[in-house]
Structure formats: structure tokens, C-alpha cells
Coordinates of N, CA and C in Angstrom, one line a residue:
X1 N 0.8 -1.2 0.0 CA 0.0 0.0 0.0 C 0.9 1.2 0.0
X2 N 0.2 2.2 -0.3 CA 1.5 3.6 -0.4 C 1.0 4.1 0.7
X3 N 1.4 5.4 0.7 CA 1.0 6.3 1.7 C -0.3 7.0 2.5
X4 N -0.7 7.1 0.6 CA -2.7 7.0 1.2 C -3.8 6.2 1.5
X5 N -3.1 4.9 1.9 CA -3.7 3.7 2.0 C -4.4 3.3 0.5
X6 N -3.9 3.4 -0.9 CA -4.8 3.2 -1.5 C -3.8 1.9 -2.0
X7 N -4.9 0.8 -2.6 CA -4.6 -0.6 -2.9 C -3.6 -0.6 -3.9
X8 N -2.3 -1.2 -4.3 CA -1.6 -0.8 -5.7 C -2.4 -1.4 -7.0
X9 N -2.8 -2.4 -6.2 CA -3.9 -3.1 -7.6 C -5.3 -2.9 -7.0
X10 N -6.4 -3.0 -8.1 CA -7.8 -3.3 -7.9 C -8.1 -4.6 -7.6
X11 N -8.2 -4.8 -6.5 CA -9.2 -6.6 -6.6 C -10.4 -6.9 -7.3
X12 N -10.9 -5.9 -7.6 CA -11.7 -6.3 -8.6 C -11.6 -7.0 -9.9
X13 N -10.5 -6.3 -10.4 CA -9.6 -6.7 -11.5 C -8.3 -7.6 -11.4
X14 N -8.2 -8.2 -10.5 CA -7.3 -9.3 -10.4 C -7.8 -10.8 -10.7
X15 N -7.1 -11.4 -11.5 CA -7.1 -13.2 -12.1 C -7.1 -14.4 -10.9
X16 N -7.8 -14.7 -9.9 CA -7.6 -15.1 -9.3 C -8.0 -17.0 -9.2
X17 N -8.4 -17.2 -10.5 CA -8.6 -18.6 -11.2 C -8.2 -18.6 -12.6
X18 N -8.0 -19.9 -12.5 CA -7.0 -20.4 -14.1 C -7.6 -20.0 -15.1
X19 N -7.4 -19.2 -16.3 CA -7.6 -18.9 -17.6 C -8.2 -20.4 -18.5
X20 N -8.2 -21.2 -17.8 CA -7.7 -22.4 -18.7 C -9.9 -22.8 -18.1
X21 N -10.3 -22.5 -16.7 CA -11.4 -22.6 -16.8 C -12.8 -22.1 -17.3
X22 N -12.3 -21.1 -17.9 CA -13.3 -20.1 -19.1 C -13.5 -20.7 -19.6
X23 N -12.8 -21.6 -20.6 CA -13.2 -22.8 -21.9 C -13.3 -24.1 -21.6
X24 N -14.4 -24.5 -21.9 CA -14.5 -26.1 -21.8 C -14.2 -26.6 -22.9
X25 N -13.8 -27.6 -23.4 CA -13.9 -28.4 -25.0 C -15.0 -29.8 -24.6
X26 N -15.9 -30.0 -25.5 CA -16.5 -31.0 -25.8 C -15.8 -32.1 -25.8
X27 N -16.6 -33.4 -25.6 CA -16.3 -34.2 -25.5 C -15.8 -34.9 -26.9
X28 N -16.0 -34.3 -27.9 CA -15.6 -34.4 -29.0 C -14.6 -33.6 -29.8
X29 N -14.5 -32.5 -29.5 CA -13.5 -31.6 -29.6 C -12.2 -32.3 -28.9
X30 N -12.5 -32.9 -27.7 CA -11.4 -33.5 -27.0 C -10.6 -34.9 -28.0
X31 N -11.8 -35.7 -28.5 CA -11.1 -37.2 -29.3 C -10.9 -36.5 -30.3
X32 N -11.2 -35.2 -30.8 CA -10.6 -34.8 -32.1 C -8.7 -34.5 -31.7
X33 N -9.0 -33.4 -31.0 CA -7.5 -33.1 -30.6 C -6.7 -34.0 -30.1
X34 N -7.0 -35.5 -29.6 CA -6.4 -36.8 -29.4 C -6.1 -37.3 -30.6
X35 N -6.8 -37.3 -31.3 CA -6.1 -38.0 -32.7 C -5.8 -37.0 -33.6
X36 N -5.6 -35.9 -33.7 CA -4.5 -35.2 -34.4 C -3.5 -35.4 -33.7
X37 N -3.4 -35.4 -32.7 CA -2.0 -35.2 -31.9 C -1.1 -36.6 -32.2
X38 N -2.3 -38.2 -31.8 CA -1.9 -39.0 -32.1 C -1.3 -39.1 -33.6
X39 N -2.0 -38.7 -34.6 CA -1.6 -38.9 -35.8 C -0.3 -38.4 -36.4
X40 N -0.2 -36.9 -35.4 CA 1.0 -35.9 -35.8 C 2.1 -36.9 -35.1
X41 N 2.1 -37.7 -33.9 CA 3.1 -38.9 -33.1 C 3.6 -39.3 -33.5
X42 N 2.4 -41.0 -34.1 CA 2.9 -42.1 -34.3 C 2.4 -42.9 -35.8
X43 N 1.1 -41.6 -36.3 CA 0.4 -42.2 -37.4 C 1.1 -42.7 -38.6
X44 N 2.5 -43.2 -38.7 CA 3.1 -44.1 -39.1 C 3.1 -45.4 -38.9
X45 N 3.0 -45.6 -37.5 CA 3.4 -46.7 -36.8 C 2.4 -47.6 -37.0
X46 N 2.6 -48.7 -36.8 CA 1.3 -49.8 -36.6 C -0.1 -49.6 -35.2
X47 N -1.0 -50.2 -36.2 CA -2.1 -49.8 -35.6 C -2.1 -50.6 -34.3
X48 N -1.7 -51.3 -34.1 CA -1.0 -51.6 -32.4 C -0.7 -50.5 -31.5
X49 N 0.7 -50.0 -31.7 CA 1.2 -49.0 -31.8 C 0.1 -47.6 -31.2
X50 N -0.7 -47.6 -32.7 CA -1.4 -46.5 -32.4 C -2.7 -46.3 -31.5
X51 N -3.1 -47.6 -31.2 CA -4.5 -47.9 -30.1 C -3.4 -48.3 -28.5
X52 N -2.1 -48.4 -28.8 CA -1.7 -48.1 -27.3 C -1.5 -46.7 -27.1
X53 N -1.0 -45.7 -28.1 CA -1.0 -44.4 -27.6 C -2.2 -44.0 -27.6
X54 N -3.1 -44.2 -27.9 CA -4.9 -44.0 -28.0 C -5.2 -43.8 -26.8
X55 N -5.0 -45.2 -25.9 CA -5.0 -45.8 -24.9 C -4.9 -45.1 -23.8
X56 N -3.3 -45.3 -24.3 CA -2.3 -44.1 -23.1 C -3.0 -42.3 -22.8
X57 N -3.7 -42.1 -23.6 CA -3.8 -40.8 -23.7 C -5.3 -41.0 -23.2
X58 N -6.0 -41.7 -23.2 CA -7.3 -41.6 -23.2 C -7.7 -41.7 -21.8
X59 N -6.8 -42.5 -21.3 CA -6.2 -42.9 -19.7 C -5.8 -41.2 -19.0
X60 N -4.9 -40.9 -19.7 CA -4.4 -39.2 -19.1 C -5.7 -38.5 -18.6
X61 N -6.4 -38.2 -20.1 CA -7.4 -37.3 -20.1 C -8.6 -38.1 -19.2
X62 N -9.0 -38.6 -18.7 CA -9.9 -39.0 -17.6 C -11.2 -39.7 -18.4
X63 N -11.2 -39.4 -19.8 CA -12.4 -39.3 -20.7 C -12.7 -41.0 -20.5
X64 N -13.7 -41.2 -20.8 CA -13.9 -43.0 -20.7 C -14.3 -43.6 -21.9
X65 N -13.9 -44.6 -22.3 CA -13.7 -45.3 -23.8 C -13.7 -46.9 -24.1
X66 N -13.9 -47.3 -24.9 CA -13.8 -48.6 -25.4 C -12.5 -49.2 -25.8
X67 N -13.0 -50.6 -26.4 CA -12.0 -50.8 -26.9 C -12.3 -50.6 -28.6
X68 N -13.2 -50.7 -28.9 CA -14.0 -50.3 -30.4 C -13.9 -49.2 -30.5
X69 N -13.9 -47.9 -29.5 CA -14.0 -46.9 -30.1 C -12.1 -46.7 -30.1
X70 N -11.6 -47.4 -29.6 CA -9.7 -47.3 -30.0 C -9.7 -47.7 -31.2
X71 N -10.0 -48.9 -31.3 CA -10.4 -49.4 -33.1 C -10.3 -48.5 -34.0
X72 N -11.5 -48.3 -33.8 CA -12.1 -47.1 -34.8 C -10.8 -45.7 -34.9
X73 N -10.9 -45.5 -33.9 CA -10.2 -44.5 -33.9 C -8.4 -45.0 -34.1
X74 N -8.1 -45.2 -34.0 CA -6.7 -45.9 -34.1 C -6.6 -46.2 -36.4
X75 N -8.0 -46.4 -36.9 CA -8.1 -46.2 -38.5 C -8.3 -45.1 -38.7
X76 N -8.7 -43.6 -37.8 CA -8.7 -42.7 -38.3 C -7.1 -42.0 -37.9
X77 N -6.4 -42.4 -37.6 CA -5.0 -42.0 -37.0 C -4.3 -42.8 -38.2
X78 N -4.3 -43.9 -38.5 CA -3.3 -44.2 -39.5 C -3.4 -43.6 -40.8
X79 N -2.0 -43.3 -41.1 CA -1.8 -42.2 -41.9 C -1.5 -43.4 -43.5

């Protein structure tokens, strides 16, 4: 505080939660951005390969999944 007691910042105007919780992404927006990412990875590799990074990531993100929808998705990842 300075000398006139006045605040150096406004509290009213201070960030006091993450930027990151204004935006939500869809549940599909999310398996989108999982398989570009996957594809930008490993979408070389075998489709093995690519339904264990599927896996791995789908595991990270908390989201809940099959093994059909790895499938599936693991043919839209191979390049």
C-alpha cells in the first residue's frame, strides 16, 4: 500500500482462477485433438502402436472409452 492507503492493484480486477477454466472443450472436440495429436506422433506406426498411444492418452485425459472406439479411432489416426 503507499501512503494514502490506496490498494496498488484493484481486486476487482485481479485473475484469481485459471484462464484455462473459461473454456471447456467437448467431448468431442477433445477425441478430435487426441487424434491429431496422435496422428501428428505415431500415425506411421502400426495400428497396435497406435491404439496403445490412444489408450495411453485416453487414460491421461480421464475421458472414458472402449476398446471399439480405440479401433475405430486408431483407422482414423493411421496415416
Amino acid at each position: 500500500m503507499s501512503d494514502n492507503d490506496t490498494p496498488a492493484v484493484d481486486p476487482a480486477t485481479v485473475q484469481d482462477e485459471p484462464v484455462m477454466d473459461m473454456h471447456t472443450a467437448t467431448d468431442d472436440e477433445r477425441i478430435d485433438g487426441i487424434v491429431d495429436q496422435t496422428r501428428a506422433d505415431v500415425g506411421d506406426k502400426s495400428l497396435e502402436r497406435i491404439e496403445g498411444v490412444l489408450r495411453q492418452r485416453f487414460e491421461q485425459s480421464g475421458m472414458e472409452f472402449t476398446d471399439e472406439l480405440l479401433a475405430e479411432l486408431a483407422q482414423r489416426v493411421k496415416i
